Amino acid sequence: MRIHVVKREDCPLWKKILLYVGAVALALVLGGLVLLAMGVNPLEYYSKMFTMGMIGNKIAYKAVENYLKILVPLILTALGLSLAFKMRFWNIGGEGQFIVGAIAATAVAFLTGEALPQPLVLVLMCVAAMAAAGLLGVFVAALKVRFGTNETLLTLMLNYIALYVLTFLGETKGDWNFFLNPQSARPTFGSFASLVSFPKIMLGKFGLNICVLLTIVIGVLVYVYLKRTKQGYEIAVVGDSMGTARYAGMKVNTIVLRTVFFSACLIGLAAAFKVGTAGILSTSITDDVGWTGIIVAWLAQLNTVGIFLVSALIGVLQFGSTAAAATFSAVDSSFADMLQGVILFLVLAADFFTRFRVVITKKEVERHG
Amino acid sequence: MAEEYAVELRGITKTFGPVVANHNVNLNLRKGEILSLLGENGSGKTTLMNMLSGIYTPDSGTILVDGKPVTISSPQDAKRLGIGMVHQHFKLVDVFSAADNIWMGAQEAGFVLKKDRYQKIEEMAKKFGFDLDPHKQVCNMAVSEKQTLEIIKVLYYGAKVIILDEPTAVLTVQEIDKLFGVLRRMKEQGHSIIIITHKLNEVMDISDRVAILRKGEYITTVDTKDTNEQELTEWMVGHKIDLNIERPKVEKLSPLLEIRDLTIRSDEGNVAIDHVSFYIRGGEMLGVAGIAGCGQKELCEAIAGLRPIESGKMIHKGENIVGLSPKEILAKGISMSFIPEDRLGMGLAPSMSITDNMILKNYNDTKGPFVDRKAGREDAQRVIDELGVVTPSTETPVRRLSGGNVQKVLLGREIKAGPNVIVTAYPVRGLDINSSYAIYNILNQQKKSGVGILFVGEDLDVMMALCDKILVLCHGKVMGVVHAHKTTKEELGLMMTGSLDLTHKYADKPAGYAADSLFDQEEEGK
Amino acid sequence: MKKRILALALAGVMALGLAACSSKTGSTTDDKTQNSATGTSDSDFKVGAIYINKKSDTAGYTYAHNKGITTAMEELGLDPETQLVIVDEVPEEDDKVAAAVDNLVGEGCDIIFGISFGYLNAMEAKAAEYPEVIFSHATGYLSNDTNFNNYFGRIYQARYLTGVAAGLKSLETGNNNVGYVSAYGTEYAETCSGINGFTLGVQSVNPNATVYVKELGAWSDEQNEYAFAEELINSYNCGVIAQHCDSAQPQIAAEKAGVFGCGYNSDMTVDAPKAHLTAAVWNWDVYYKTAMETAMTCGGAENFVSAMGGSAYYEGLTKGLVGVSPLSDNCAPNTQAYLDAVKELIASGEWDVFSGVKLSYTLNDDGTVSITKTDAALKTNDGKEIVPAGGKSVEDSVITGTMNYFVEGVKVG
């Protein structure tokens, strides 16, 4: 028996949906078996997970708020990544760009938070975060354009450099280090929540963070940018065929630099929204959105609307599994992580099958002569 | 008793998704014959042969070798059955020597490389009259040498049935003669040969019988001596066709594009174009002939402003274009279309729609930040209508179109911009006869309206029929410019291999300089 | 080609994601029958907890707290299966802690324990937001007057005891060098007081002993925990290795080198049966039982702090919140008698470690030990006097917050 992998030209939508749903179902069955082995009723667990623990919750609106807090940075990061990916610039540096943006925004908050009016500080935080992240992105793009370096490796390595810089800031006491909490004997990041934070629009008890609205607006802008503008068109051409872009007289280098800058800018903005809401830095500030964002962008096939949908689903997965794990004593966060991993893995496998077909030929080889 | 064939295919069907590549194909190969497999591009010749060599397996049907049904599910199976295939794209390791390329796939190759492998392979080559240095590395070989190596490899593995996929595409006339000599010798020694081609003269020259495929269907097999080119074409295309290519006579205008002493380096830094001079007049089609990779690509790119030049001059209507950006050159009305081997590379964005490809060169002409797709859609529709592009809609990705339609879109866009110089390389590459003629017509139409055309091509017959003059390149050097209707294929072949240099034919005038050159104007303008 | 790069990247992402997920899933499913609501008012009582590591851990800091909470609940007749809600692996990040609190409050928890130091700010904020819920934070210093307290224990007292055991061993072996692998040094009062308490214990029986300290710079770093212990043994010729870090690696290193050691957090005799003497351990259930009992009876979250008798719970040997693990056979003869005597002295409240009074011991013929108290100043290892001879113990706030010096006998390696 031989197995061939054949590329699919076209996969009908119903088949795609069937494959994805099938993958999630299979993951849930596998997870269910593990749950049964741990003595937990899988149905109870899953209903808790998919409702994100909101049923029977005294403060369900809080769960929605916290869910949106996870969602905003993830969507923005995936949007940013999709810009670069559309151009086939493999920006794996979402983590690093996010961290740099977060540091810049926090610095602005601490340095100007007392002196300037709050809305201005918030704008400055966003600008600083976008500039810092954008420059980090441009740095890599410039090296690629100038020397042909591999952006995948560079952005990947910068992730770790950024993380270590952040760790250094978080663990090093010194007069210069205004990021730390001066009251604490042990080095911990200081909070600027009392100085400045993104406002909420109160709808009854539910506080709708302004960042959520901004994210939707940015989503629309990115959609229009990619679909309707000349620059968006240039990105598509460069991504499709670099040679053709040059041939059409496009300034490919400028386009690459500009697009990567925008890509990183959005990720920086995600970071500004995140720290501006949390009011404090932390070494796990990224929540892995730089990585998860890649999966989101990939599963959404770089489609802007798709990114919102996929992010929403992955958000349910992340938030719901934590909520569910809390209430079952036998289940800890490892199981939640494992289930997420299994679901994503199988969905990516399903994604593979929407792009490829596996053909099995049965007949045995007949020896001859 | 029925005749026992070397290979017999019965009712072979192969589909790729919705595409039927082969449908119920019957084919037989006698022992010790040369069979031509004739068909247009996309008629399923290569797919069929790939099933014989174990790259694909048929969905249904039977393959018989020496009268016994077999299943060939890998190239190893094919090798065991004595079937070998020389592919169009050579499958060789560049940094290995000739002998090692053969040795690494040989049955007796052990863990240790033995010294005597060179000798063994040299003996083998001599037996068939090949000229091969077993120590030579593949990367230092010419195309014809690589092909020879591929054939020896197949023979060394003990193939009795040898399939050659378009072996002449990369060869000059002289090399083709040499190859055919080898094939005849192999036939005498009892090998059976299938040669895939779409060149009719070669079919008539080399084969004993011809099998014809059309759109995946088997049409017929005939004895070569009982048929002629016209009949074969009709079987191949399915209807009567005029094989004559039109060459309209147009009054020659003043030189549009003049190239003087141009030297260009390739990506690897070698000299790709070496002190080349020529010119194109309005209403003239200049063919560029040469073995693949003789600097054609570099020349086209340099004219379009995509590649910096080392030295020399290029003037357009008396104005210097050296150092201008691709955009500025475009604005001067010089259009360049290069169809690379994969047919989708340069000039098109394959994943994008026809509309999006239509606006590629003028998307930036409108004001404001937004792309005007409405105008692009209208242009696309016009090109589709005028050139007869077969497509579901203007929004279909170019990748989904068949070869001829892709090239029509590309040329349509170039013509739409109203250029005065068209540089086109391999515009009919991979096209069927009908599509090719459509493209020739488009080019002739342009020529008639006074456009100067540089036609980089590979089929000498076509160029001799279509172009006014032909410039022959050999390793980046000009071997001369000949009148297309006066020259012969043999002459062109000799020039392509560098054996004949006609550049100094006329002592009174430097080769490639127009009598009414506009260079002086440019000099004065300085 | 380009596709492959993305595939590669995706694969990389997946690999990272999966690596982060791969860990032992605890098999701590108790074979307990689900006891449905028993009808008492206690059956409505819900306990929430926020852990820094996994609730399924089988050793370490989180394990110790989890064990404390479940033990306390069982003693009070509460069912951990249904009445305990845990959000685990919560990093010390305000946003995440706040989300965890929201989660627990939403589940209807009446009291929420946060076990890691860095939770303090978020818990303080949330205590104000949810005045109807009790918040209790370990190792921190923040609190309010109504529903938010903090709790910690005098582990330095237990370390003094292990120091005595280590000192006796050093007398027996004749090797005056004692090693100490510590997460941090003077940066944290917690590690600093631990080192000092241990050293004072060692010196009370062997005044010639020196305690060499190596600092990891991290709360948990298994590789260096082993490597530093090895260095203390090889380069500093230490004969007993004490530790303030998460794993048993220092004890394992001691075992391998044929020397002795004092563990922390759990009885590490199982990890190093030939080396381990005794370990300073926490009995968190002592606090948790008190806190839960108070929470159930105080009649409203706003009364919790006053019912607990203060916003900071800080107990030691007296209440049994800290202690030492059973002595192993590796200990020097009569160690148990020494420890019993000191323990009684401290538990009675008569004497404490960081005071201007030093202890010395006499082994009686009947195997008991009598203690002699001598007035002597408490001095730092660079000669500064902290407490004058005969002076009272330093303030609790120093021990938990500002102690940033080493006492005589400590040398930083």
Short mmCIF file of C-alpha atoms in Angstrom, two decimals, chain C residues 78-370:
data_model
loop_
_atom_site.label_atom_id
_atom_site.label_comp_id
_atom_site.label_asym_id
_atom_site.label_seq_id
_atom_site.Cartn_x
_atom_site.Cartn_y
_atom_site.Cartn_z
CA LEU C 78 -15.94 20.44 53.98
CA ASP C 79 -15.62 18.57 50.71
CA PRO C 80 -12.67 19.66 48.59
CA GLU C 81 -14.23 17.97 45.57
CA THR C 82 -17.22 20.27 45.46
CA GLN C 83 -16.44 23.14 47.78
CA LEU C 84 -12.99 24.05 46.63
CA VAL C 85 -12.40 26.00 43.42
CA ILE C 86 -8.82 26.45 42.27
CA VAL C 87 -7.33 28.53 39.50
CA ASP C 88 -3.81 27.26 39.11
CA GLU C 89 -0.68 28.30 37.27
CA VAL C 90 -1.54 31.95 37.68
CA PRO C 91 1.54 34.11 37.10
CA GLU C 92 2.27 37.10 39.32
CA GLU C 93 0.53 39.45 36.96
CA ASP C 94 -2.21 41.75 38.22
CA ASP C 95 -4.46 41.24 35.24
CA LYS C 96 -4.36 37.47 35.42
CA VAL C 97 -4.78 37.40 39.18
CA ALA C 98 -7.73 39.77 38.86
CA ALA C 99 -9.29 37.51 36.22
CA ALA C 100 -8.76 34.50 38.48
CA VAL C 101 -10.44 36.33 41.35
CA ASP C 102 -13.37 37.23 39.09
CA ASN C 103 -13.64 33.60 38.17
CA LEU C 104 -13.63 32.47 41.80
CA VAL C 105 -16.08 35.12 42.95
CA GLY C 106 -18.31 34.15 40.05
CA GLU C 107 -18.21 30.58 41.28
CA GLY C 108 -19.50 31.83 44.61
CA CYS C 109 -16.41 31.48 46.77
CA ASP C 110 -16.67 32.90 50.28
CA ILE C 111 -12.96 33.04 50.98
CA ILE C 112 -10.12 33.30 48.48
CA PHE C 113 -6.55 32.36 49.29
CA GLY C 114 -3.73 33.65 47.13
CA ILE C 115 -0.47 31.88 47.85
CA SER C 116 2.13 33.83 45.90
CA PHE C 117 3.76 37.07 46.94
CA GLY C 118 3.15 38.87 43.64
CA TYR C 119 -0.61 38.52 43.96
CA LEU C 120 -0.71 41.24 46.59
CA ASN C 121 -1.72 44.28 44.56
CA ALA C 122 -4.46 42.55 42.61
CA MET C 123 -5.85 41.00 45.78
CA GLU C 124 -5.88 44.32 47.53
CA ALA C 125 -7.81 45.89 44.65
CA LYS C 126 -10.22 43.00 44.39
CA ALA C 127 -10.81 42.96 48.16
CA ALA C 128 -12.11 46.49 47.80
CA GLU C 129 -14.21 45.55 44.77
CA TYR C 130 -15.84 42.53 46.42
CA PRO C 131 -16.36 43.46 50.09
CA GLU C 132 -18.63 40.44 50.59
CA VAL C 133 -15.77 38.03 49.95
CA ILE C 134 -12.80 37.33 52.23
CA PHE C 135 -9.32 37.63 50.75
CA SER C 136 -6.30 36.09 52.39
CA HIS C 137 -2.84 36.45 51.00
CA ALA C 138 0.26 34.45 51.90
CA THR C 139 3.74 35.96 52.33
CA GLY C 140 2.67 39.54 51.61
CA TYR C 141 2.26 42.63 53.73
CA LEU C 142 -0.90 44.29 52.41
CA SER C 143 -4.26 44.08 54.18
CA ASN C 144 -7.31 46.11 55.16
CA ASP C 145 -9.44 46.34 58.27
CA THR C 146 -12.31 44.19 57.10
CA ASN C 147 -12.03 41.41 54.52
CA PHE C 148 -8.36 41.22 53.53
CA ASN C 149 -5.54 39.83 55.64
CA ASN C 150 -2.16 38.29 55.07
CA TYR C 151 -0.55 35.28 56.63
CA PHE C 152 2.90 33.87 57.03
CA GLY C 153 4.90 31.84 59.51
CA ARG C 154 8.04 31.98 61.57
CA ILE C 155 9.89 29.46 59.48
CA TYR C 156 13.16 30.87 60.84
CA GLN C 157 12.28 29.13 64.10
CA ALA C 158 12.13 25.81 62.32
CA ARG C 159 15.36 26.65 60.54
CA TYR C 160 16.99 27.37 63.93
CA LEU C 161 16.06 23.83 64.91
CA THR C 162 17.52 22.34 61.75
CA GLY C 163 20.58 24.50 62.40
CA VAL C 164 20.99 22.84 65.76
CA ALA C 165 20.79 19.44 64.08
CA ALA C 166 23.34 20.52 61.48
CA GLY C 167 25.63 21.95 64.16
CA LEU C 168 25.58 18.73 66.13
CA LYS C 169 26.45 16.83 62.99
CA SER C 170 29.35 19.17 62.32
CA LEU C 171 30.64 18.56 65.82
CA GLU C 172 30.37 14.84 65.27
CA THR C 173 32.20 14.90 61.94
CA GLY C 174 34.65 17.56 63.08
CA ASN C 175 34.00 19.57 59.90
CA ASN C 176 33.07 23.13 60.81
CA ASN C 177 32.00 24.11 57.29
CA VAL C 178 28.27 24.13 56.61
CA GLY C 179 26.78 24.99 53.24
CA TYR C 180 23.47 26.67 52.41
CA VAL C 181 21.93 26.82 48.92
CA SER C 182 19.51 29.74 48.92
CA ALA C 183 17.18 31.13 46.29
CA TYR C 184 18.20 34.65 47.19
CA GLY C 185 20.28 36.37 49.87
CA THR C 186 19.70 39.73 51.51
CA GLU C 187 17.30 40.90 48.76
CA TYR C 188 14.45 39.11 50.46
CA ALA C 189 13.78 39.19 54.18
CA GLU C 190 12.35 35.70 53.81
CA THR C 191 15.60 34.14 52.59
CA CYS C 192 17.74 36.40 54.75
CA SER C 193 15.95 35.53 57.99
CA GLY C 194 16.09 31.85 57.03
CA ILE C 195 19.85 31.93 56.59
CA ASN C 196 20.30 33.87 59.83
CA GLY C 197 18.01 31.61 61.83
CA PHE C 198 19.78 28.52 60.59
CA THR C 199 23.23 29.98 61.27
CA LEU C 200 22.32 31.00 64.81
CA GLY C 201 21.10 27.45 65.37
CA VAL C 202 24.34 25.97 64.06
CA GLN C 203 26.48 28.30 66.14
CA SER C 204 24.53 27.65 69.32
CA VAL C 205 26.02 24.14 69.37
CA ASN C 206 29.21 24.75 67.37
CA PRO C 207 30.47 28.33 67.73
CA ASN C 208 33.38 27.56 65.43
CA ALA C 209 31.13 26.68 62.50
CA THR C 210 30.83 28.84 59.38
CA VAL C 211 27.81 28.81 57.08
CA TYR C 212 28.71 29.32 53.44
CA VAL C 213 25.79 30.64 51.37
CA LYS C 214 25.37 30.32 47.61
CA GLU C 215 22.54 32.28 46.03
CA LEU C 216 20.64 30.96 43.04
CA GLY C 217 18.96 34.20 41.99
CA ALA C 218 15.77 32.26 41.34
CA TRP C 219 13.14 30.55 43.46
CA SER C 220 13.48 27.40 41.49
CA ASP C 221 16.41 26.27 39.38
CA GLU C 222 16.98 22.55 39.68
CA GLN C 223 20.21 22.45 37.71
CA ASN C 224 21.95 25.09 39.75
CA GLU C 225 20.49 23.80 42.97
CA TYR C 226 22.50 20.67 42.38
CA ALA C 227 25.54 22.42 40.93
CA PHE C 228 25.79 24.96 43.76
CA ALA C 229 25.51 22.26 46.39
CA GLU C 230 28.27 20.36 44.64
CA GLU C 231 30.44 23.46 44.64
CA LEU C 232 29.84 24.02 48.34
CA ILE C 233 30.91 20.46 49.03
CA ASN C 234 33.94 20.42 46.74
CA SER C 235 35.30 23.95 46.91
CA TYR C 236 34.21 24.94 50.42
CA ASN C 237 34.58 21.50 51.94
CA CYS C 238 31.11 21.69 53.51
CA GLY C 239 29.93 18.67 55.47
CA VAL C 240 26.25 19.63 55.83
CA ILE C 241 24.15 21.23 53.10
CA ALA C 242 21.04 23.19 54.03
CA GLN C 243 18.74 24.78 51.52
CA HIS C 244 16.06 27.32 50.77
CA CYS C 245 14.87 26.33 47.34
CA ASP C 246 12.18 24.20 45.77
CA SER C 247 13.65 20.84 44.84
CA ALA C 248 15.59 18.19 46.72
CA GLN C 249 18.60 18.57 44.43
CA PRO C 250 20.97 19.92 47.14
CA GLN C 251 20.18 16.90 49.30
CA ILE C 252 20.76 14.57 46.38
CA ALA C 253 24.11 16.25 45.75
CA ALA C 254 25.00 15.80 49.42
CA GLU C 255 24.02 12.14 49.27
CA LYS C 256 26.20 11.60 46.25
CA ALA C 257 29.19 13.28 47.87
CA GLY C 258 28.69 11.34 51.11
CA VAL C 259 27.97 14.39 53.26
CA PHE C 260 24.79 15.46 55.09
CA GLY C 261 22.03 17.92 54.62
CA CYS C 262 18.92 19.69 55.91
CA GLY C 263 15.95 19.97 53.58
CA TYR C 264 13.05 22.35 53.27
CA ASN C 265 9.31 22.13 52.71
CA SER C 266 8.99 18.36 52.89
CA ASP C 267 10.75 15.43 54.54
CA MET C 268 13.54 14.92 52.04
CA THR C 269 14.75 11.71 53.68
CA VAL C 270 12.96 9.94 50.84
CA ASP C 271 15.11 11.79 48.32
CA ALA C 272 18.43 11.41 50.11
CA PRO C 273 18.08 8.60 52.66
CA LYS C 274 21.78 8.53 53.59
CA ALA C 275 22.33 12.29 53.77
CA HIS C 276 19.21 13.95 55.02
CA LEU C 277 18.99 14.91 58.70
CA THR C 278 15.73 16.84 59.05
CA ALA C 279 13.83 19.50 57.16
CA ALA C 280 12.14 22.74 58.10
CA VAL C 281 8.52 22.24 57.12
CA TRP C 282 5.27 24.18 56.97
CA ASN C 283 2.00 22.94 58.40
CA TRP C 284 -0.24 25.26 56.42
CA ASP C 285 -3.40 23.42 57.50
CA VAL C 286 -2.98 25.09 60.89
CA TYR C 287 -3.62 28.49 59.37
CA TYR C 288 -6.16 27.39 56.81
CA LYS C 289 -8.26 25.68 59.43
CA THR C 290 -8.25 28.79 61.60
CA ALA C 291 -9.05 31.05 58.65
CA MET C 292 -11.91 28.91 57.35
CA GLU C 293 -13.39 28.43 60.77
CA THR C 294 -13.29 32.14 61.39
CA ALA C 295 -14.76 32.85 57.95
CA MET C 296 -17.67 30.51 58.62
CA THR C 297 -18.44 31.91 62.01
CA CYS C 298 -17.56 35.58 61.93
CA GLY C 299 -20.89 36.57 60.45
CA GLY C 300 -19.88 38.50 57.37
CA ALA C 301 -16.73 39.16 55.45
CA GLU C 302 -16.36 42.62 56.96
CA ASN C 303 -15.76 41.04 60.37
CA PHE C 304 -13.06 38.65 59.25
CA VAL C 305 -9.99 40.70 60.09
CA SER C 306 -11.20 41.65 63.53
CA ALA C 307 -12.30 38.08 64.23
CA MET C 308 -8.84 36.86 63.29
CA GLY C 309 -7.45 39.31 65.81
CA GLY C 310 -5.50 41.38 63.32
CA SER C 311 -4.77 41.75 59.68
CA ALA C 312 -1.48 39.87 59.76
CA TYR C 313 -1.36 36.26 60.87
CA TYR C 314 2.21 35.43 61.80
CA GLU C 315 2.69 32.26 63.79
CA GLY C 316 5.43 29.71 64.32
CA LEU C 317 6.30 26.79 66.55
CA THR C 318 3.77 27.95 69.14
CA LYS C 319 0.78 27.19 66.93
CA GLY C 320 2.58 24.48 65.04
CA LEU C 321 2.42 26.36 61.73
CA VAL C 322 6.08 25.47 61.22
CA GLY C 323 8.07 22.50 62.41
CA VAL C 324 10.73 20.00 61.53
CA SER C 325 10.29 16.67 59.84
CA PRO C 326 11.03 13.49 61.85
CA LEU C 327 14.76 13.09 62.43
CA SER C 328 16.48 10.51 60.30
CA ASP C 329 19.00 7.95 61.50
CA ASN C 330 21.73 10.10 60.03
CA CYS C 331 21.46 12.61 62.84
CA ALA C 332 24.08 12.84 65.55
CA PRO C 333 23.14 11.03 68.79
CA ASN C 334 20.81 12.91 71.12
CA THR C 335 19.78 15.43 68.44
CA GLN C 336 16.14 14.79 69.28
CA ALA C 337 16.72 15.82 72.89
CA TYR C 338 18.39 19.07 71.86
CA LEU C 339 15.57 19.92 69.47
CA ASP C 340 12.87 19.06 71.98
CA ALA C 341 14.43 21.42 74.51
CA VAL C 342 14.76 24.33 72.09
CA LYS C 343 11.30 23.75 70.67
CA GLU C 344 9.76 23.87 74.09
CA LEU C 345 11.60 27.06 74.87
CA ILE C 346 10.49 28.80 71.68
CA ALA C 347 6.94 27.47 71.75
CA SER C 348 6.51 28.80 75.24
CA GLY C 349 7.24 32.25 73.90
CA GLU C 350 9.99 32.69 76.46
CA TRP C 351 12.75 33.19 73.93
CA ASP C 352 13.09 33.93 70.23
CA VAL C 353 15.85 33.53 67.73
CA PHE C 354 16.78 37.12 66.84
CA SER C 355 17.30 38.42 70.36
CA GLY C 356 20.23 39.53 72.50
CA VAL C 357 20.21 36.20 74.30
CA LYS C 358 22.15 33.18 73.11
CA LEU C 359 21.52 29.57 74.05
CA SER C 360 23.99 26.92 75.14
CA TYR C 361 23.23 23.33 76.03
CA THR C 362 24.16 20.72 78.54
CA LEU C 363 23.44 17.07 77.89
CA ASN C 364 22.19 15.49 81.06
CA ASP C 365 22.85 11.92 82.08
CA ASP C 366 19.21 10.97 81.61
CA GLY C 367 19.45 11.93 77.95
CA THR C 368 17.63 15.24 78.34
CA VAL C 369 19.15 18.57 77.50
CA SER C 370 19.12 21.64 79.66
#
